[in-house]
Amino acid sequence: MTDQIDTLLQETRRFPPPDGFARQANATEALYQAAGKDRLGFWEEQARALEWITPWTQVLEWKIPHARWFLGGRLNVAANCLDRHVRTPRRNQAAIIWEGEPGDRRTITYWELHREVGRAANALKQLGVKKGDRVAIYLPMIPEAAIAMLACARIGAVHSVVFGGFSSESLRDRINDAQAVCLITADGGYRRGAMLPLKRFADEAIAQCPSIRHVLVVQRSPGGAGDESFANMTEGRDHWWHRLLDLASPHCPAEPMDAEDLLFILYTSGTTGKPKGIVHTTGGYLTQVASTTRYVFDLKEGDVFWCTADVGWVTGHSYVVYGPLANGATVLMYEGAPDWPERDRFWKLVARYGVTIFYTAPTAIRAFMKWGEELPAKHDLSTLRLLGTVGEPINPEAWMWYHRNIGRERCPIVDTWWQTETGGIMITALPGVVTTKPGSATIPFPGISAQLVDQKGVPLPKGGGLLVLSEPWPGMLRTIYGDDQRYHDTYWSRFGDKYFAGDGAKLDEDGYWWILGRVDDVLNVAGHRIGTMEIESALVDHPAVAEAAVVGKTHELKGQALAAFVTLKEGHQPSASLKDELKEHVARKIGAIARPDDVLFSADLPKTRSGKIMRRLLKDIAEGRALGDTTTLADPGVVSRLKDQYESEEG
Ligand code: 7RM
């Protein structure tokens, strides 16, 4: 067996930046040159675009694996996202345009947002929340989620946002790990027409959270003002958000924060074990998210930016709230599901609000593919000028579908690779500058040092290997909350002086990065290490296939045999002949070695709540083992149904 990962798929399509886009782009070739000559100088230049109370005296202190950026500098994140803009005519511009799932709408200008954040900050202070205290936020996608985050940032409290789709146990564990003193939640939130009883889940959680002193409850129930019956309120502990804010002053001074003071903790579940509290700080994080937003999303006056992620994920933190608001942009926020009440809800929203920049995940794009191109075709998407993706490798055919049916062949696509741990975008095309290739995240953002290495950490010039980051970057995680040893072990023990991201990748002749997926998912077939991504992409290349997940199962001769789980597009039926056709298709596209031994048709694949395919569970099914931990799944029913189906088709 070789050390390296074999690469199979050849993609030859190229998309140079459209002339019109290039002429007006925020990004230029010169950014790469500047960062290449003086990396730290480049980041200082980006930091200077923010408003500092006290300038930094040292740009970086690097004691492996602990980085401190902009030492001695002081700033406030909320002041950077709000106060700077309300001093200019931008005060009357929409900061947040919001639509609830039932169709209710709100538009909040920078001026109004500034005042709401001030009130919320004063309400928190009144409840005794102080600088450095942790505040848990458990809300649906409503403007109060952003207001609550910014209110914490304003007074120097550390927020820990917990996705509103998580259970009471997940909420409890996260609150206890961070020892949060206050919880901000809502009575409920809408998902596919139903009201999720968030306050009830919160009550179950905090029954076992002794650190919580107060609960602020946003009213989202349908009763409207005055009907506060949807939630049970505990006297003395629970407070209605609207009542407290009504009494609070909108003026709240922004706390001067050290560049290295904590801004937030965000828990990631990883594949197994206890969730890790990823720690992000103030100056470096804001520098990276503000600059990546400006150059990667090309934000201009008049743009309507829609990042479809929930604020419970890092993508929502960095590209719904902090990055866009630091740039004075208008963001669209939508509360609900993409298929509610119909499967064209997103395209209705794009047309209604004139969205110009749209950023979503491959899992969503593959669902749109499955639902059919007639749906986007019915809507006016002519305002769109730039598209983005994040979260998983995008299969080239899904990229092409996005390019044709959403971008109408006019819009550049930025495929952005990054992690909760990196804070902001790390590998991406800069639109208007970099030629794209479907399925490649292209090249590192200026000032980012990515490297391809083999299993031992030896740098490789090209081909398949592991993706590491060889120099610190401003938005990097600082540690794991309360467990610095785990920080060392998880990210630094493998290569010592290089951050290991956990992803396999391929570097091509042009220095372009192709992310091959998590290394835990890498297959070993007859001595060849193969990323799952390439075989999946070959399957998705077939006209009947919307989505595919490939896993290895133990095979006496080959080491591993391949099992493919395949979701078909609307209008295509599973059949034995289609199975054979798909096996042949893969063999033709990338070689006989990658021909799947089993193909199983499935209406759904098991996914995490943020939409990433969980191959580990599919492997349990293919190997006939008992299912591992399913608690991080969006819908645990999917795997048990698949297991029954797999066993009956095998037998
Ligand atoms: C932003 C986010 C991180 C993991 C990462 C990769 C995968 C993310 C891409 C991608 C291929 C991409 N944070 N990933 N973006 N793979 N191309 N453009 O997703 O912490 O939740 O996940 O997601 O495996 O390590 S995350």
XYZ file of C-alpha atoms and ligand atoms in Angstrom:
677
model
C 0.000 0.000 0.000
C 1.244 3.458 -0.857
C 1.269 6.426 1.469
C -0.329 8.765 -0.933
C -3.888 9.042 -2.061
C -4.412 8.044 -5.667
C -6.258 10.493 -7.813
C -8.533 9.290 -10.518
C -10.918 11.860 -11.869
C -9.866 14.193 -14.686
C -11.735 17.444 -15.042
C -10.781 19.572 -18.026
C -13.447 22.299 -18.079
C -12.213 25.825 -17.338
C -14.184 28.978 -16.538
C -12.194 32.209 -16.794
C -13.671 35.237 -15.005
C -16.270 36.987 -17.184
C -14.823 40.345 -18.427
C -17.659 42.392 -16.985
C -17.161 40.869 -13.558
C -13.397 41.245 -13.631
C -13.621 44.971 -14.471
C -15.620 45.770 -11.346
C -14.197 43.180 -8.910
C -13.009 44.142 -5.410
C -10.219 41.589 -5.696
C -7.145 42.011 -7.868
C -4.122 39.936 -8.790
C -2.083 42.394 -6.704
C -3.505 40.960 -3.469
C -1.686 37.684 -4.115
C 1.548 39.491 -4.882
C 1.321 41.662 -1.780
C 0.624 38.695 0.491
C 3.326 36.644 -1.244
C 5.920 39.319 -0.543
C 4.866 40.114 3.009
C 2.267 37.823 4.555
C 2.058 39.576 7.919
C 2.039 42.969 6.236
C -0.906 41.804 4.151
C -2.884 40.847 7.266
C -1.996 44.146 8.917
C -3.336 45.909 5.851
C -6.609 43.950 6.219
C -6.781 44.723 9.937
C -6.397 48.437 9.187
C -9.739 48.336 7.354
C -11.372 47.811 10.771
C -11.881 50.456 13.444
C -9.501 50.055 16.372
C -9.716 51.826 19.719
C -5.997 51.250 20.311
C -3.681 50.112 17.515
C -1.734 46.856 17.927
C 1.969 46.940 18.694
C 2.887 43.475 17.411
C 1.186 41.666 14.551
C 1.804 38.039 15.581
C 3.221 35.988 18.402
C 3.589 32.338 17.385
C 4.440 29.796 20.047
C 3.400 26.574 18.370
C 0.501 25.764 18.520
C -0.660 29.009 20.120
C -1.002 32.137 18.007
C -1.845 35.621 19.220
C -2.641 38.262 16.604
C -2.594 42.060 16.784
C -1.143 42.161 20.281
C -1.940 45.245 22.316
C -4.754 46.231 19.932
C -8.221 46.979 21.275
C -11.507 47.057 19.353
C -15.144 46.083 19.633
C -16.772 43.782 17.089
C -20.294 45.229 17.459
C -18.932 48.765 17.021
C -17.254 47.593 13.822
C -20.486 46.031 12.563
C -22.799 48.887 13.558
C -21.440 52.160 14.959
C -19.152 52.867 12.003
C -22.068 52.540 9.597
C -24.590 54.619 11.527
C -22.224 57.580 11.357
C -22.712 57.648 7.572
C -25.733 57.726 5.218
C -25.605 53.954 5.397
C -27.591 54.272 8.615
C -30.803 54.118 6.570
C -29.760 51.104 4.525
C -31.226 47.682 5.316
C -28.816 45.612 7.376
C -31.101 42.591 7.631
C -34.010 41.674 5.389
C -35.787 38.769 7.001
C -38.563 36.429 5.972
C -40.165 33.938 8.323
C -41.243 30.556 7.074
C -44.966 31.445 7.281
C -44.223 34.470 5.060
C -43.970 37.253 7.658
C -41.354 39.890 6.779
C -39.142 42.436 8.524
C -36.548 44.901 7.275
C -34.102 46.305 9.819
C -31.876 49.253 8.913
C -28.406 49.753 10.363
C -29.830 52.496 12.558
C -32.574 50.233 13.898
C -30.195 47.309 14.358
C -27.794 49.520 16.289
C -30.612 50.542 18.655
C -31.924 46.984 19.112
C -28.447 45.687 19.871
C -27.986 48.517 22.377
C -31.239 47.595 24.118
C -30.386 43.889 24.198
C -26.913 44.685 25.539
C -28.432 46.789 28.324
C -30.944 44.034 29.114
C -28.079 41.541 29.488
C -26.218 43.941 31.753
C -29.332 44.405 33.840
C -29.441 40.623 34.314
C -25.920 40.801 35.666
C -24.079 39.507 32.591
C -20.492 40.804 32.602
C -17.496 40.898 30.308
C -16.095 37.376 29.917
C -19.338 35.630 30.997
C -20.653 32.975 28.624
C -24.124 33.378 27.141
C -25.823 30.489 25.347
C -28.033 31.372 22.374
C -30.631 28.812 21.235
C -32.818 30.512 18.654
C -34.446 29.926 15.271
C -33.229 31.943 12.248
C -34.820 35.209 13.317
C -33.152 38.633 13.485
C -32.901 38.302 17.276
C -30.231 35.630 16.729
C -27.942 38.241 15.153
C -29.050 40.882 17.665
C -28.228 38.576 20.585
C -24.772 37.757 19.186
C -23.962 41.421 18.604
C -25.303 42.375 22.048
C -22.892 39.890 23.637
C -20.035 41.238 21.522
C -20.958 44.781 22.552
C -20.545 44.101 26.285
C -17.711 41.587 25.930
C -19.753 38.505 26.856
C -18.742 35.300 25.052
C -21.559 33.744 23.058
C -22.089 30.072 22.420
C -24.739 29.637 19.745
C -26.406 26.238 19.779
C -28.278 25.315 16.580
C -32.046 25.524 17.176
C -32.470 22.040 15.694
C -30.414 20.422 18.465
C -32.043 18.428 21.254
C -32.268 19.440 24.893
C -29.413 17.037 25.756
C -27.086 18.676 23.233
C -28.032 22.084 24.573
C -27.477 20.930 28.160
C -23.999 19.530 27.444
C -22.903 22.691 25.648
C -24.219 24.991 28.383
C -22.485 22.938 31.069
C -19.181 22.739 29.213
C -19.087 26.531 28.839
C -20.683 27.198 32.251
C -23.013 29.738 30.653
C -24.753 32.122 33.044
C -27.569 33.175 30.727
C -29.584 31.548 27.951
C -31.319 33.424 25.136
C -34.026 31.360 23.480
C -37.491 31.710 21.920
C -40.845 30.189 22.665
C -40.665 28.435 19.290
C -39.512 28.500 15.679
C -41.002 27.362 12.388
C -39.852 24.337 10.443
C -41.949 22.843 7.622
C -45.142 24.398 8.842
C -44.824 23.246 12.448
C -43.755 25.210 15.507
C -40.736 23.686 17.245
C -41.196 24.159 21.027
C -37.743 25.576 21.755
C -38.573 26.890 25.210
C -39.771 23.439 26.263
C -36.467 21.910 25.094
C -34.606 24.707 26.856
C -36.494 24.052 30.095
C -35.575 20.361 29.923
C -31.936 21.285 29.367
C -31.529 23.898 32.078
C -33.142 21.685 34.692
C -29.626 20.178 34.653
C -27.626 23.389 34.153
C -26.856 24.918 37.550
C -24.759 27.726 36.029
C -27.771 29.361 34.298
C -29.133 32.297 36.268
C -31.435 33.915 33.706
C -33.328 33.034 30.544
C -34.394 35.606 27.975
C -37.272 34.430 25.799
C -38.041 35.902 22.372
C -41.678 35.609 21.386
C -42.126 33.859 18.048
C -45.492 32.203 18.688
C -48.368 32.988 16.324
C -50.574 34.605 18.952
C -48.998 37.978 18.294
C -48.329 40.702 20.818
C -49.880 40.017 24.159
C -50.270 36.243 23.726
C -47.502 34.840 25.853
C -49.133 31.470 26.415
C -46.851 29.286 24.278
C -44.073 29.136 26.860
C -44.032 28.366 30.562
C -42.166 31.102 32.340
C -40.365 30.499 35.621
C -40.788 33.507 37.865
C -37.522 35.273 38.649
C -35.477 33.219 36.172
C -37.277 33.730 32.850
C -37.900 37.079 31.159
C -39.689 38.005 27.956
C -37.190 39.604 25.592
C -39.724 42.169 24.326
C -40.631 43.352 27.820
C -37.047 43.816 28.952
C -35.997 45.487 25.708
C -38.979 47.858 25.796
C -37.709 49.237 29.094
C -34.020 49.289 28.127
C -32.150 52.251 26.697
C -30.851 51.827 23.134
C -27.584 53.487 24.127
C -24.952 51.114 25.380
C -21.256 51.938 25.151
C -19.188 49.301 23.319
C -16.723 47.579 25.648
C -13.115 48.010 24.496
C -11.883 44.442 23.967
C -8.356 43.160 23.701
C -7.688 41.667 20.260
C -7.205 38.298 21.952
C -10.305 38.436 24.191
C -12.801 35.666 23.430
C -15.578 36.560 20.997
C -17.310 33.199 20.910
C -17.203 29.479 21.515
C -18.811 27.247 18.900
C -19.203 23.534 19.504
C -18.498 21.025 16.751
C -19.514 17.449 17.236
C -16.793 15.841 15.148
C -17.591 12.251 14.216
C -17.391 10.766 17.709
C -17.067 11.788 21.300
C -17.811 14.856 23.296
C -18.343 18.084 21.347
C -15.342 20.387 21.115
C -15.772 24.033 22.107
C -13.878 25.836 19.366
C -12.573 29.155 20.703
C -12.420 32.294 18.542
C -11.111 35.673 19.585
C -11.783 39.241 18.546
C -9.242 41.015 16.328
C -7.892 38.208 14.174
C -11.276 36.615 13.604
C -12.908 39.878 12.520
C -9.953 40.721 10.285
C -10.245 37.432 8.442
C -14.019 37.305 8.095
C -14.302 40.955 7.057
C -11.558 40.710 4.421
C -12.691 37.371 2.998
C -16.262 38.689 2.760
C -15.085 41.772 0.890
C -12.920 39.947 -1.649
C -14.590 36.547 -1.999
C -18.173 37.838 -2.143
C -17.262 41.083 -3.914
C -19.740 43.066 -1.805
C -20.773 46.457 -3.175
C -23.264 49.139 -2.285
C -26.695 47.832 -3.294
C -25.905 44.131 -3.082
C -28.300 41.752 -1.350
C -26.210 38.937 0.092
C -27.852 35.647 0.996
C -25.862 33.019 2.838
C -28.383 30.257 3.503
C -26.594 28.792 6.550
C -28.179 28.821 9.988
C -26.450 31.050 12.560
C -25.969 27.881 14.615
C -23.077 26.931 12.280
C -19.808 28.725 11.751
C -20.913 29.717 8.245
C -23.786 31.628 9.816
C -21.470 33.335 12.321
C -18.910 34.413 9.739
C -21.004 35.019 6.600
C -24.514 35.849 7.827
C -23.517 38.055 10.757
C -19.947 39.253 11.276
C -18.374 39.390 7.796
C -21.273 41.047 5.951
C -22.200 43.480 8.740
C -18.568 44.530 9.214
C -18.691 45.444 5.514
C -21.987 47.346 5.817
C -23.833 44.927 3.550
C -27.511 44.043 3.297
C -28.100 40.426 4.238
C -31.133 38.278 3.629
C -32.118 35.900 6.398
C -34.761 33.195 5.956
C -36.173 31.162 8.810
C -37.345 27.934 7.244
C -36.875 24.986 4.927
C -36.094 25.242 1.175
C -39.048 22.984 0.285
C -41.736 24.760 2.268
C -44.453 25.192 1.238
C -43.062 24.327 -2.224
C -39.698 23.258 -3.563
C -39.099 26.644 -5.195
C -39.153 28.708 -1.989
C -35.495 29.768 -2.393
C -36.023 31.004 -5.962
C -39.099 32.944 -4.885
C -36.956 34.606 -2.222
C -34.168 35.433 -4.699
C -36.687 37.079 -7.029
C -38.681 38.872 -4.317
C -35.660 40.504 -2.671
C -33.427 40.838 -5.718
C -30.650 38.725 -4.216
C -27.340 39.450 -5.975
C -24.971 37.055 -4.172
C -26.046 33.564 -3.127
C -23.985 31.215 -0.937
C -25.177 27.693 -0.130
C -24.037 24.076 0.384
C -23.555 21.229 -2.124
C -26.171 19.199 -0.242
C -28.746 21.889 -1.083
C -27.587 22.070 -4.705
C -27.944 18.294 -5.088
C -31.471 18.505 -3.622
C -32.320 21.209 -6.202
C -30.905 18.939 -8.921
C -33.078 16.099 -7.716
C -36.188 18.299 -7.701
C -35.630 19.374 -11.317
C -34.528 22.404 -13.310
C -38.138 23.446 -14.056
C -38.410 24.972 -10.567
C -35.661 27.627 -10.801
C -36.605 28.170 -14.456
C -39.994 29.542 -13.368
C -38.391 32.451 -11.494
C -36.572 35.656 -12.322
C -33.020 35.052 -11.098
C -31.523 37.824 -13.218
C -30.312 39.854 -10.215
C -27.810 37.129 -9.237
C -24.216 37.997 -10.111
C -22.114 35.662 -7.944
C -22.642 32.176 -6.480
C -20.800 30.321 -3.749
C -20.652 26.886 -2.130
C -19.318 25.531 1.160
C -19.502 22.496 3.423
C -18.524 19.506 1.285
C -16.696 18.867 -1.955
C -18.996 19.814 -4.811
C -19.289 17.154 -7.520
C -18.404 18.666 -10.911
C -21.868 17.818 -12.292
C -23.555 19.575 -9.385
C -21.270 22.570 -10.063
C -22.328 22.559 -13.737
C -25.985 22.323 -12.766
C -25.578 25.322 -10.412
C -23.706 27.243 -13.093
C -26.392 26.614 -15.739
C -29.647 26.656 -13.817
C -28.988 29.205 -11.091
C -26.108 31.268 -12.468
C -27.573 31.058 -16.010
C -23.977 30.750 -17.204
C -23.265 34.371 -16.241
C -22.188 34.144 -12.597
C -18.766 33.104 -11.309
C -18.885 30.347 -8.654
C -16.659 30.492 -5.583
C -16.118 27.069 -3.987
C -14.863 27.973 -0.507
C -12.973 25.466 1.656
C -12.725 26.207 5.378
C -13.747 24.854 8.794
C -15.241 25.866 12.120
C -11.642 25.786 13.309
C -10.331 28.152 10.623
C -12.955 30.816 11.410
C -13.049 32.106 7.839
C -12.522 31.075 4.236
C -9.085 29.562 3.475
C -9.134 28.166 -0.074
C -11.292 29.756 -2.765
C -11.217 31.503 -6.088
C -11.254 35.290 -5.899
C -14.026 36.152 -8.357
C -12.915 38.276 -11.269
C -9.327 37.108 -10.842
C -9.075 33.317 -10.704
C -10.191 30.898 -13.436
C -12.380 28.193 -11.921
C -12.565 24.438 -12.530
C -15.755 22.581 -11.526
C -15.086 20.668 -8.301
C -11.911 22.514 -7.298
C -11.775 25.055 -4.468
C -8.866 26.510 -6.543
C -6.123 28.313 -4.586
C -5.470 29.615 -1.052
C -6.770 33.057 -0.130
C -3.908 35.595 -0.021
C -1.989 35.264 3.258
C -2.965 31.600 3.754
C -0.312 28.870 3.580
C -1.766 25.509 2.573
C 0.508 22.552 1.958
C 0.138 19.027 0.594
C 1.980 16.374 2.619
C 2.204 12.596 2.811
C 1.303 10.512 5.870
C 4.619 11.427 7.501
C 4.328 15.139 6.865
C 6.773 15.297 3.959
C 5.674 17.987 1.481
C 4.476 16.742 -1.909
C 4.607 18.937 -5.027
C 1.346 17.586 -6.460
C -0.944 14.546 -6.551
C -2.950 13.127 -3.650
C -2.140 13.615 0.017
C -3.188 15.433 3.165
C -4.047 19.106 3.443
C -2.191 20.960 6.193
C -1.821 24.627 7.088
C 1.809 25.456 7.604
C 1.579 28.992 8.994
C -0.830 30.542 11.513
C -3.698 32.696 10.198
C -5.673 35.435 11.980
C -9.016 33.613 12.253
C -7.584 30.327 13.531
C -9.052 28.676 16.602
C -7.042 29.520 19.703
C -7.802 26.359 21.664
C -10.614 24.005 22.663
C -12.525 25.579 25.519
C -11.371 24.143 28.820
C -9.246 21.437 27.169
C -5.994 22.689 25.705
C -4.575 19.158 25.724
C -7.303 18.057 23.348
C -6.405 21.036 21.135
C -2.828 19.750 20.925
C -3.891 16.155 20.373
C -6.553 16.807 17.759
C -4.824 19.256 15.466
C -1.072 19.271 16.185
C 0.057 15.864 17.403
C 0.273 14.403 13.904
C 2.772 16.810 12.330
C 3.973 18.921 15.266
C 4.369 22.275 13.579
C 1.577 22.064 11.009
C -2.152 22.237 11.558
C -3.817 19.076 10.268
C -7.310 19.776 9.015
C -8.371 16.135 8.639
C -9.065 16.381 4.905
C -7.491 14.481 2.038
C -6.784 16.578 -1.035
C -5.224 16.615 -4.449
C -3.037 19.352 -5.858
C -2.993 19.544 -9.665
C -0.465 20.798 -12.221
C -1.733 24.373 -11.882
C -1.516 24.335 -8.083
C -5.288 23.996 -7.732
C -6.734 22.201 -4.678
C -9.315 19.420 -4.991
C -10.667 18.402 -1.582
C -11.192 14.639 -1.553
C -13.112 14.420 1.733
C -12.315 13.491 5.324
C -9.310 11.140 5.604
C -11.353 8.894 7.893
C -13.443 8.158 4.801
C -10.530 7.330 2.459
C -10.898 3.903 0.822
C -8.256 1.281 0.304
C -8.951 -0.843 -2.752
C -6.300 -3.373 -3.789
C -3.578 -1.236 -2.270
C -4.856 2.024 -3.721
C -5.958 4.790 -1.388
C -8.917 6.491 -3.022
C -10.963 9.462 -1.817
C -14.721 8.873 -1.793
C -15.336 12.128 -3.625
C -14.099 11.061 -7.038
C -16.221 7.931 -7.252
C -19.230 9.830 -5.986
C -18.645 12.494 -8.608
C -18.473 9.851 -11.339
C -21.862 8.574 -10.173
C -23.367 12.060 -10.029
C -22.112 12.518 -13.592
C -24.737 9.970 -14.720
C -27.957 11.737 -15.831
C -30.190 9.697 -13.487
C -28.201 10.388 -10.302
C -28.708 13.308 -7.915
C -26.470 12.278 -5.017
C -24.151 9.422 -4.086
C -22.136 8.214 -1.095
C -19.451 5.563 -1.476
C -17.958 3.505 1.357
C -15.564 0.586 1.634
C -16.440 -2.774 3.118
C -13.965 -5.474 4.036
C -13.102 -7.736 1.106
C -10.823 -10.770 1.394
C -8.896 -10.117 -1.788
C -9.115 -6.425 -2.514
C -8.858 -5.167 1.070
C -11.999 -3.189 0.547
C -14.904 -3.549 -1.852
C -17.007 -0.539 -2.724
C -20.637 -0.012 -1.787
C -22.444 2.932 -3.384
C -25.621 4.472 -1.979
C -27.382 6.414 -4.710
C -30.264 8.891 -4.780
C -32.005 9.303 -8.140
C -33.380 12.458 -9.733
C -37.163 12.882 -9.938
C -38.593 10.778 -12.771
C -35.956 8.003 -12.651
C -36.799 4.537 -11.290
C -34.455 2.090 -9.549
C -33.847 -1.109 -11.526
C -31.327 -3.930 -11.805
C -30.279 -2.688 -15.217
C -29.687 0.827 -13.884
C -27.447 -0.676 -11.180
C -25.305 -2.355 -13.825
C -25.311 0.774 -15.910
C -24.026 2.850 -12.965
C -21.239 0.363 -12.181
C -20.182 0.506 -15.828
C -20.402 4.274 -15.857
C -17.927 4.555 -12.972
C -15.572 2.004 -14.505
C -15.604 3.931 -17.786
C -15.212 7.343 -16.165
C -12.351 6.547 -13.769
C -11.267 2.936 -14.229
C -12.212 -0.616 -13.299
C -10.573 -0.313 -9.887
C -13.332 2.068 -8.814
C -16.246 -0.068 -10.041
C -18.703 -0.367 -7.120
C -19.469 -3.935 -6.008
C -22.888 -2.993 -4.633
C -25.260 -0.216 -5.614
C -28.178 0.579 -3.353
C -30.881 3.053 -4.357
C -32.101 5.214 -1.537
C -34.547 8.115 -1.262
C -32.265 9.826 1.284
C -28.734 9.607 2.633
C -27.816 9.990 6.310
C -26.614 13.539 6.919
C -25.520 15.654 9.831
C -27.765 18.539 10.721
C -25.553 20.836 8.669
C -25.996 18.598 5.623
C -22.745 16.626 5.455
C -23.072 12.981 4.385
C -22.183 10.602 7.277
C -20.309 7.807 5.503
C -19.297 6.140 8.759
C -22.862 4.907 9.283
C -23.154 3.693 5.708
C -20.007 1.691 6.310
C -21.640 0.075 9.355
C -24.539 -0.909 7.106
C -22.322 -2.249 4.322
C -20.301 -4.311 6.790
C -23.434 -5.673 8.482
C -22.419 -4.174 11.830
C -24.627 -2.634 14.472
C -25.120 1.061 13.753
C -22.745 3.422 15.534
C -23.687 6.713 17.150
C -26.614 8.260 15.252
C -27.267 11.195 17.570
C -25.684 13.774 15.286
C -27.941 12.865 12.357
C -30.619 15.195 11.054
C -32.994 12.217 10.649
C -31.894 9.002 12.418
C -34.748 7.139 10.666
C -32.880 7.336 7.358
C -30.107 4.914 8.401
C -32.307 2.358 10.069
C -34.518 2.219 6.953
C -31.423 1.904 4.793
C -30.062 -0.880 6.962
C -33.272 -2.902 6.597
C -33.296 -2.301 2.852
C -29.608 -3.229 2.462
C -30.048 -6.443 4.416
C -33.144 -7.515 2.477
C -31.535 -6.814 -0.919
C -28.368 -8.647 0.116
C -30.225 -11.653 1.480
C -17.462 25.768 6.781
C -17.648 24.353 7.284
C -15.452 21.527 7.807
C -15.244 20.404 6.820
C -13.924 20.465 6.118
C -14.221 19.686 4.838
C -15.633 20.098 4.519
C -16.031 22.518 3.884
C -15.588 22.489 1.752
C -15.370 21.187 2.281
C -14.710 20.442 0.204
C -15.343 22.693 0.348
N -17.135 24.096 8.517
N -15.662 21.241 3.601
N -15.993 23.270 2.770
N -14.932 20.177 1.492
N -14.900 21.642 -0.378
N -15.549 23.887 -0.244
O -18.218 23.541 6.603
O -16.374 22.720 10.425
O -18.624 22.372 9.573
O -16.768 21.528 8.336
O -16.216 20.482 5.775
O -14.192 18.319 5.094
O -12.908 19.896 6.893
S -17.253 22.673 9.286
